[in-house]
mmCIF file of C-alpha atoms in Angstrom:
data_model
loop_
_atom_site.group_PDB
_atom_site.id
_atom_site.type_symbol
_atom_site.label_atom_id
_atom_site.label_comp_id
_atom_site.label_asym_id
_atom_site.label_seq_id
_atom_site.Cartn_x
_atom_site.Cartn_y
_atom_site.Cartn_z
ATOM 1 C CA MET L 1 -0.201 -0.035 -0.389
ATOM 2 C CA LYS L 2 1.146 3.619 -1.009
ATOM 3 C CA ALA L 3 2.334 5.849 1.841
ATOM 4 C CA ARG L 4 -0.772 7.510 3.302
ATOM 5 C CA GLY L 5 0.539 11.844 3.135
ATOM 6 C CA ALA L 6 -0.903 14.640 4.184
ATOM 7 C CA ILE L 7 -2.414 17.725 2.607
ATOM 8 C CA GLY L 8 0.407 20.826 2.411
ATOM 9 C CA ALA L 9 -0.245 23.972 0.918
ATOM 10 C CA ALA L 10 0.386 23.426 -2.702
ATOM 11 C CA ALA L 11 -2.428 20.377 -2.193
ATOM 12 C CA VAL L 12 -4.810 23.044 -0.365
ATOM 13 C CA ALA L 13 -4.164 25.327 -3.436
ATOM 14 C CA ALA L 14 -4.770 22.622 -6.094
ATOM 15 C CA ALA L 15 -7.798 22.159 -4.519
ATOM 16 C CA LEU L 16 -8.983 25.202 -5.453
ATOM 17 C CA ALA L 17 -7.557 25.408 -8.910
ATOM 18 C CA VAL L 18 -10.582 21.526 -9.594
ATOM 19 C CA THR L 19 -13.269 22.771 -7.957
ATOM 20 C CA GLY L 20 -14.148 23.931 -11.751
ATOM 21 C CA LEU L 21 -14.705 20.543 -12.019
ATOM 22 C CA ILE L 22 -18.276 20.237 -10.086
ATOM 23 C CA VAL L 23 -21.279 21.479 -11.557
ATOM 24 C CA GLY L 24 -23.867 23.713 -10.533
ATOM 25 C CA TYR L 25 -26.349 22.549 -6.903
ATOM 26 C CA GLN L 26 -29.363 20.844 -8.004
ATOM 27 C CA PRO L 27 -31.773 20.128 -4.925
ATOM 28 C CA VAL L 28 -33.247 16.220 -5.109
ATOM 29 C CA ASN L 29 -35.968 17.197 -3.371
ATOM 30 C CA ALA L 30 -37.477 20.667 -1.880
ATOM 31 C CA VAL L 31 -37.668 19.739 1.865
ATOM 32 C CA LYS L 32 -35.102 21.876 3.784
ATOM 33 C CA THR L 33 -33.976 21.462 7.039
ATOM 34 C CA SER L 34 -31.367 22.032 9.184
ATOM 35 C CA HIS L 35 -27.866 19.811 8.906
ATOM 36 C CA ALA L 36 -25.810 21.638 10.807
ATOM 37 C CA GLY L 37 -24.340 18.504 12.833
ATOM 38 C CA HIS L 38 -22.086 17.276 10.308
ATOM 39 C CA GLY L 39 -20.835 20.987 9.745
ATOM 40 C CA PHE L 40 -18.378 21.671 12.258
ATOM 41 C CA ALA L 41 -15.620 24.251 11.925
ATOM 42 C CA TYR L 42 -12.265 23.225 13.341
ATOM 43 C CA SER L 43 -10.131 24.939 15.280
ATOM 44 C CA ALA L 44 -7.011 25.784 14.596
ATOM 45 C CA GLU L 45 -5.273 23.046 16.909
ATOM 46 C CA GLN L 46 -7.466 20.680 16.092
ATOM 47 C CA ALA L 47 -6.839 21.577 12.340
ATOM 48 C CA ARG L 48 -3.019 21.069 12.703
ATOM 49 C CA ALA L 49 -3.270 18.177 14.839
ATOM 50 C CA ILE L 50 -6.103 16.066 11.960
ATOM 51 C CA VAL L 51 -2.892 17.046 9.204
ATOM 52 C CA GLU L 52 -0.990 16.091 11.542
ATOM 53 C CA GLN L 53 -2.204 12.617 12.282
ATOM 54 C CA GLN L 54 -2.893 12.237 8.727
ATOM 55 C CA ALA L 55 0.883 11.879 8.410
ATOM 56 C CA ALA L 56 1.918 9.332 11.406
ATOM 57 C CA PRO L 57 3.295 6.544 10.672
ATOM 58 C CA VAL L 58 1.334 3.114 11.690
ATOM 59 C CA ARG L 59 4.119 1.617 14.130
ATOM 60 C CA GLY L 60 3.299 -1.772 13.910
ATOM 61 C CA SER L 61 0.324 -1.459 15.576
ATOM 62 C CA GLU L 62 -2.431 -1.994 13.832
ATOM 63 C CA PHE L 63 -5.786 -4.665 13.566
ATOM 64 C CA ARG L 64 -8.492 -4.542 10.287
ATOM 65 C CA ALA L 65 -11.552 -5.275 9.128
ATOM 66 C CA ASN L 66 -12.717 -5.060 5.614
ATOM 67 C CA CYS L 67 -16.442 -4.573 5.087
ATOM 68 C CA PRO L 68 -17.930 -3.392 1.710
ATOM 69 C CA ALA L 69 -20.518 -1.822 1.086
ATOM 70 C CA SER L 70 -24.723 -2.530 2.552
ATOM 71 C CA HIS L 71 -26.835 -0.038 0.960
ATOM 72 C CA ARG L 72 -27.661 4.071 0.704
ATOM 73 C CA LYS L 73 -30.554 5.301 2.451
ATOM 74 C CA MET L 74 -31.192 9.340 3.162
ATOM 75 C CA ASP L 75 -31.232 8.465 7.143
ATOM 76 C CA ASP L 76 -28.511 9.323 9.735
ATOM 77 C CA PRO L 77 -29.475 7.490 12.852
ATOM 78 C CA ILE L 78 -26.679 10.424 14.625
ATOM 79 C CA VAL L 79 -27.544 13.048 13.645
ATOM 80 C CA PHE L 80 -30.875 12.367 12.902
ATOM 81 C CA GLN L 81 -32.221 9.797 14.879
ATOM 82 C CA ASN L 82 -35.266 8.396 14.457
ATOM 83 C CA GLN L 83 -35.889 10.572 11.000
ATOM 84 C CA PRO L 84 -35.971 8.042 8.134
ATOM 85 C CA GLY L 85 -35.353 10.241 4.777
ATOM 86 C CA VAL L 86 -34.429 13.266 6.356
ATOM 87 C CA SER L 87 -30.295 13.416 6.003
ATOM 88 C CA HIS L 88 -28.352 13.376 2.321
ATOM 89 C CA MET L 89 -27.698 10.269 0.957
ATOM 90 C CA HIS L 90 -25.530 8.432 2.471
ATOM 91 C CA GLN L 91 -23.418 4.651 1.654
ATOM 92 C CA PHE L 92 -23.138 2.411 4.834
ATOM 93 C CA PHE L 93 -21.249 -0.475 5.321
ATOM 94 C CA GLY L 94 -20.449 -2.657 7.353
ATOM 95 C CA ASN L 95 -23.512 -3.068 9.360
ATOM 96 C CA LYS L 96 -26.458 -4.417 7.133
ATOM 97 C CA THR L 97 -29.884 -3.242 8.679
ATOM 98 C CA THR L 98 -28.838 0.655 9.683
ATOM 99 C CA ASP L 99 -31.235 2.945 9.305
ATOM 100 C CA ALA L 100 -32.354 6.164 11.199
ATOM 101 C CA TYR L 101 -34.136 3.806 13.736
ATOM 102 C CA SER L 102 -30.781 2.030 14.494
ATOM 103 C CA THR L 103 -29.557 0.915 18.506
ATOM 104 C CA LEU L 104 -26.630 -0.242 20.095
ATOM 105 C CA THR L 105 -29.287 -2.959 19.924
ATOM 106 C CA SER L 106 -30.660 -3.396 16.805
ATOM 107 C CA LEU L 107 -27.129 -3.269 15.603
ATOM 108 C CA ARG L 108 -26.025 -6.061 17.527
ATOM 109 C CA ALA L 109 -28.326 -8.170 16.579
ATOM 110 C CA GLY L 110 -28.364 -7.510 13.268
ATOM 111 C CA GLY L 111 -25.716 -8.916 10.497
ATOM 112 C CA THR L 112 -23.050 -6.842 8.500
ATOM 113 C CA THR L 113 -20.909 -7.454 5.851
ATOM 114 C CA CYS L 114 -16.827 -6.965 7.561
ATOM 115 C CA ASN L 115 -14.527 -9.344 8.006
ATOM 116 C CA PRO L 116 -14.893 -10.101 10.256
ATOM 117 C CA THR L 117 -18.725 -11.385 11.365
ATOM 118 C CA ALA L 118 -17.734 -9.667 15.162
ATOM 119 C CA ASP L 119 -17.434 -6.357 13.867
ATOM 120 C CA ARG L 120 -21.618 -4.980 13.836
ATOM 121 C CA SER L 121 -20.607 -2.175 13.583
ATOM 122 C CA ALA L 122 -22.443 1.263 11.347
ATOM 123 C CA TYR L 123 -20.056 3.093 8.955
ATOM 124 C CA TRP L 124 -21.186 5.519 6.995
ATOM 125 C CA VAL L 125 -20.227 8.213 4.217
ATOM 126 C CA PRO L 126 -21.935 10.594 1.830
ATOM 127 C CA THR L 127 -22.565 8.685 -1.059
ATOM 128 C CA LEU L 128 -20.618 9.169 -4.264
ATOM 129 C CA TYR L 129 -21.869 10.242 -7.658
ATOM 130 C CA LYS L 130 -20.082 10.357 -11.409
ATOM 131 C CA ASN L 131 -22.226 12.672 -13.635
ATOM 132 C CA GLY L 132 -24.961 12.052 -11.314
ATOM 133 C CA GLN L 133 -24.688 8.142 -11.042
ATOM 134 C CA PRO L 134 -24.944 6.931 -7.779
ATOM 135 C CA ILE L 135 -21.826 4.629 -7.599
ATOM 136 C CA ALA L 136 -20.847 2.100 -4.606
ATOM 137 C CA PRO L 137 -17.386 1.512 -3.017
ATOM 138 C CA ASP L 138 -15.330 -1.099 -4.672
ATOM 139 C CA THR L 139 -13.793 -1.548 -1.262
ATOM 140 C CA VAL L 140 -13.160 -0.825 2.359
ATOM 141 C CA THR L 141 -11.013 -1.345 5.414
ATOM 142 C CA ILE L 142 -11.482 -0.252 8.333
ATOM 143 C CA TYR L 143 -8.351 0.450 9.792
ATOM 144 C CA TYR L 144 -7.693 0.644 13.714
ATOM 145 C CA GLN L 145 -4.205 1.954 14.048
ATOM 146 C CA GLY L 146 -2.098 3.105 17.482
ATOM 147 C CA ILE L 147 0.036 5.784 16.157
ATOM 148 C CA HIS L 148 0.558 7.562 19.339
ATOM 149 C CA ASP L 149 0.631 6.213 22.855
ATOM 150 C CA LYS L 150 -0.124 2.836 21.791
ATOM 151 C CA GLU L 151 -0.042 0.891 25.349
ATOM 152 C CA LYS L 152 -2.078 3.131 26.945
ATOM 153 C CA ALA L 153 -5.332 2.163 23.939
ATOM 154 C CA VAL L 154 -8.156 1.044 25.241
ATOM 155 C CA ALA L 155 -11.218 -0.249 23.639
ATOM 156 C CA TYR L 156 -14.017 1.691 22.398
ATOM 157 C CA PRO L 157 -17.169 1.773 24.618
ATOM 158 C CA GLN L 158 -20.215 -0.197 23.317
ATOM 159 C CA GLY L 159 -22.296 2.584 21.648
ATOM 160 C CA LEU L 160 -19.560 5.138 21.188
ATOM 161 C CA ARG L 161 -19.996 6.743 18.451
ATOM 162 C CA TYR L 162 -19.131 10.006 16.342
ATOM 163 C CA VAL L 163 -18.571 12.560 13.398
ATOM 164 C CA VAL L 164 -15.797 13.560 11.148
ATOM 165 C CA GLY L 165 -15.245 16.381 8.641
ATOM 166 C CA ASN L 166 -17.213 19.219 7.846
ATOM 167 C CA SER L 167 -20.178 18.597 5.626
ATOM 168 C CA LYS L 168 -20.717 22.571 5.091
ATOM 169 C CA ALA L 169 -17.134 23.493 4.098
ATOM 170 C CA THR L 170 -17.564 26.303 0.893
ATOM 171 C CA SER L 171 -13.897 25.288 0.808
ATOM 172 C CA PRO L 172 -11.009 22.983 1.110
ATOM 173 C CA ASP L 173 -9.406 24.818 3.763
ATOM 174 C CA GLN L 174 -12.489 24.509 5.771
ATOM 175 C CA ASN L 175 -12.418 21.045 6.096
ATOM 176 C CA PRO L 176 -8.881 19.335 7.206
ATOM 177 C CA ALA L 177 -10.177 16.013 7.222
ATOM 178 C CA ALA L 178 -11.214 15.615 3.534
ATOM 179 C CA ARG L 179 -8.443 13.702 1.781
ATOM 180 C CA TRP L 180 -8.961 12.143 -2.100
ATOM 181 C CA SER L 181 -5.829 10.356 -3.837
ATOM 182 C CA CYS L 182 -6.019 7.852 -6.980
ATOM 183 C CA THR L 183 -4.709 4.137 -6.837
ATOM 184 C CA THR L 184 -0.842 3.779 -7.598
ATOM 185 C CA GLN L 185 -0.020 7.928 -6.992
ATOM 186 C CA SER L 186 0.679 9.513 -3.833
ATOM 187 C CA PRO L 187 -0.406 12.549 -4.137
ATOM 188 C CA SER L 188 -4.077 13.329 -1.962
ATOM 189 C CA ASP L 189 -6.005 16.578 -1.770
ATOM 190 C CA ARG L 190 -8.934 17.798 0.085
ATOM 191 C CA ASN L 191 -11.127 17.929 -3.018
ATOM 192 C CA PHE L 192 -11.169 15.477 -5.638
ATOM 193 C CA LEU L 193 -8.431 14.919 -8.038
ATOM 194 C CA ASN L 194 -8.994 13.866 -12.067
ATOM 195 C CA CYS L 195 -7.841 10.463 -11.583
ATOM 196 C CA PRO L 196 -5.768 9.374 -14.368
ATOM 197 C CA PRO L 197 -6.731 6.135 -17.248
ATOM 198 C CA GLY L 198 -5.644 2.624 -15.322
ATOM 199 C CA THR L 199 -6.252 3.606 -11.604
ATOM 200 C CA LYS L 200 -9.399 4.468 -9.522
ATOM 201 C CA VAL L 201 -10.208 7.061 -7.189
ATOM 202 C CA GLU L 202 -9.924 6.538 -3.440
ATOM 203 C CA THR L 203 -10.025 8.342 0.119
ATOM 204 C CA TYR L 204 -8.825 8.516 3.366
ATOM 205 C CA LEU L 205 -10.690 9.384 6.855
ATOM 206 C CA ASP L 206 -8.903 9.316 10.049
ATOM 207 C CA PHE L 207 -10.932 9.783 13.555
ATOM 208 C CA PRO L 208 -9.478 11.318 16.788
ATOM 209 C CA THR L 209 -7.799 9.252 19.143
ATOM 210 C CA CYS L 210 -8.504 10.933 22.613
ATOM 211 C CA TRP L 211 -11.947 10.376 24.292
ATOM 212 C CA ASN L 212 -12.911 12.550 27.022
ATOM 213 C CA GLY L 213 -13.545 8.744 29.409
ATOM 214 C CA ARG L 214 -17.467 9.571 30.239
ATOM 215 C CA ASP L 215 -19.707 10.438 27.441
ATOM 216 C CA LEU L 216 -20.871 7.540 24.444
ATOM 217 C CA ASP L 217 -22.003 11.382 22.170
ATOM 218 C CA SER L 218 -22.538 14.948 22.506
ATOM 219 C CA SER L 219 -24.291 17.371 21.057
ATOM 220 C CA ASN L 220 -22.487 18.319 17.823
ATOM 221 C CA HIS L 221 -21.480 14.622 17.995
ATOM 222 C CA ARG L 222 -17.861 15.418 18.250
ATOM 223 C CA ASP L 223 -17.329 17.868 21.405
ATOM 224 C CA HIS L 224 -17.151 14.000 23.348
ATOM 225 C CA MET L 225 -13.462 13.069 21.290
ATOM 226 C CA ALA L 226 -10.725 15.237 20.423
ATOM 227 C CA PHE L 227 -7.200 14.553 17.815
ATOM 228 C CA ALA L 228 -4.029 14.533 19.359
ATOM 229 C CA VAL L 229 -1.623 17.989 19.636
ATOM 230 C CA GLY L 230 1.468 16.657 18.595
ATOM 231 C CA LEU L 231 0.095 13.858 19.187
ATOM 232 C CA VAL L 232 -0.522 13.879 22.724
ATOM 233 C CA CYS L 233 -3.800 13.903 24.185
ATOM 234 C CA PRO L 234 -5.627 17.314 25.846
ATOM 235 C CA ALA L 235 -5.666 17.188 29.625
ATOM 236 C CA SER L 236 -9.927 17.590 28.722
ATOM 237 C CA HIS L 237 -9.939 14.284 26.633
ATOM 238 C CA PRO L 238 -6.732 12.024 28.564
ATOM 239 C CA VAL L 239 -7.848 8.421 27.172
ATOM 240 C CA VAL L 240 -6.326 6.995 24.486
ATOM 241 C CA VAL L 241 -7.872 5.392 21.867
ATOM 242 C CA PRO L 242 -7.574 3.483 18.665
ATOM 243 C CA ARG L 243 -6.752 5.955 15.142
ATOM 244 C CA LEU L 244 -9.978 4.782 13.128
ATOM 245 C CA GLU L 245 -9.120 5.061 9.543
ATOM 246 C CA PHE L 246 -11.340 4.068 6.468
ATOM 247 C CA LEU L 247 -9.470 3.907 3.558
ATOM 248 C CA ILE L 248 -12.638 3.235 0.500
ATOM 249 C CA THR L 249 -11.829 2.972 -3.374
ATOM 250 C CA TYR L 250 -14.781 3.875 -5.775
ATOM 251 C CA PRO L 251 -14.436 1.935 -9.352
ATOM 252 C CA VAL L 252 -14.370 4.962 -11.290
ATOM 253 C CA ASN L 253 -12.170 8.298 -12.264
ATOM 254 C CA GLY L 254 -11.214 11.094 -13.817
ATOM 255 C CA THR L 255 -13.991 14.175 -13.761
ATOM 256 C CA GLY L 256 -17.655 14.672 -13.290
ATOM 257 C CA LEU L 257 -17.258 13.448 -9.194
ATOM 258 C CA SER L 258 -19.809 14.876 -6.439
ATOM 259 C CA LEU L 259 -21.281 13.876 -3.636
ATOM 260 C CA GLY L 260 -24.607 13.528 -1.358
ATOM 261 C CA GLY L 261 -24.398 16.556 0.490
ATOM 262 C CA THR L 262 -26.967 19.657 1.489
ATOM 263 C CA VAL L 263 -26.999 23.405 0.865
ATOM 264 C CA ASN L 264 -29.182 26.085 2.262
ATOM 265 C CA GLY L 265 -30.866 22.961 4.213
ATOM 266 C CA VAL L 266 -31.823 21.406 0.257
ATOM 267 C CA ASN L 267 -30.185 17.486 0.376
ATOM 268 C CA VAL L 268 -27.969 17.577 -3.218
ATOM 269 C CA THR L 269 -26.347 15.307 -5.337
ATOM 270 C CA ASN L 270 -23.595 17.201 -6.296
ATOM 271 C CA ALA L 271 -21.878 18.203 -3.327
ATOM 272 C CA PRO L 272 -17.896 19.266 -3.862
ATOM 273 C CA GLY L 273 -15.060 16.559 -2.862
ATOM 274 C CA TYR L 274 -14.085 18.768 0.172
ATOM 275 C CA THR L 275 -17.525 18.679 2.336
ATOM 276 C CA PHE L 276 -16.214 14.484 2.426
ATOM 277 C CA HIS L 277 -17.394 13.579 6.194
ATOM 278 C CA GLY L 278 -17.777 10.006 7.840
ATOM 279 C CA ASP L 279 -19.423 8.249 10.691
ATOM 280 C CA PHE L 280 -18.985 5.829 13.171
ATOM 281 C CA LEU L 281 -21.511 3.825 15.527
ATOM 282 C CA ASN L 282 -19.736 1.256 17.846
ATOM 283 C CA ALA L 283 -21.415 -2.211 17.568
ATOM 284 C CA TRP L 284 -18.229 -4.215 18.166
ATOM 285 C CA ASP L 285 -18.378 -8.300 20.323
ATOM 286 C CA ALA L 286 -16.849 -6.290 23.701
ATOM 287 C CA ALA L 287 -14.566 -9.074 23.855
ATOM 288 C CA GLU L 288 -13.242 -9.348 20.184
ATOM 289 C CA LEU L 289 -12.851 -6.185 20.028
ATOM 290 C CA GLN L 290 -10.750 -6.150 23.105
ATOM 291 C CA ARG L 291 -8.693 -8.859 22.409
ATOM 292 C CA ARG L 292 -7.125 -6.952 19.639
ATOM 293 C CA VAL L 293 -6.660 -3.626 21.235
ATOM 294 C CA SER L 294 -4.458 -6.490 23.751
ATOM 295 C CA ASN L 295 -3.159 -8.116 21.557
ATOM 296 C CA CYS L 296 -3.095 -6.102 17.939
ATOM 297 C CA ILE L 297 -2.627 -2.599 19.288
ATOM 298 C CA ASN L 298 -1.194 -2.188 22.955
ATOM 299 C CA ALA L 299 1.710 -5.439 21.450
ATOM 300 C CA GLY L 300 2.540 -3.712 19.089
ATOM 301 C CA TYR L 301 2.144 -5.704 15.985
ATOM 302 C CA VAL L 302 0.107 -5.745 12.953
ATOM 303 C CA CYS L 303 -2.922 -8.186 12.619
ATOM 304 C CA GLY L 304 -5.281 -9.441 9.794
ATOM 305 C CA THR L 305 -9.408 -8.917 9.544
ATOM 306 C CA ASP L 306 -9.288 -12.384 12.352
ATOM 307 C CA GLY L 307 -7.137 -10.069 14.720
ATOM 308 C CA ASN L 308 -3.733 -12.540 14.653
ATOM 309 C CA PRO L 309 -0.607 -11.170 14.202
ATOM 310 C CA ILE L 310 1.051 -11.274 10.512
ATOM 311 C CA GLN L 311 3.489 -9.437 11.093
ATOM 312 C CA GLN L 312 5.861 -7.181 13.904
#
């Protein structure tokens, strides 16, 4: 796998240059609602920490799950719980039952696309469109990584949920979490790249590694978590957890790419790449997750989907 590069000033400039590839916004329905739960302006300190974390090497401390695409719905059980059809179109992977009504109990009883099946977590991102047509991911790999203080990392509590990214970004610099690239090539950008023939579009999304140790959620679905500043958890969020990272590859390249999103409360299908965001609701089997954190993250091994070391 190629190196996971950070986005610097040059890449941000490139993102601004390619914004013209995205066609004008078009509503997919006339229903207006608040989508503030996915909009979020990161502080300068947290924005720097996000970019720093993107470049952090994985120091032989990792396990993974392969979670193919499951289904698409205009649902969001974190931001719009019990409100079906209110969200913009999301692509779900992992748990097959995820919808607006999902709870830890329903997810634990549901099936999953993930290998291992011990992972019944719900994962979702905005749907990718190519020339207005929805595109399902080719592959989805969920990494859990020890990038700092791996010996102290603890397993996520069941039911922990949070959101990363800024769906309301109006320019690439407003969403440091967004990261697009092309397979076989190393540069990345906050907006879509024009990937050449023979390559595929891919995106990485990194989640924070510091938890406040108390709350499974917060009013904006972010404040109970924090990105490590200088790869050190702040005193307000002292509990180290593994870094969750999505690696999603789509079977398309070239131009004409857009995302599901919202503009002025109206759902659209052509939001730019720099509005990318993602959600996680933990429904792992608690014992299996703890085994992986202990044997892979804490012990400093790279493990496969079975949770057993494949290299040191």
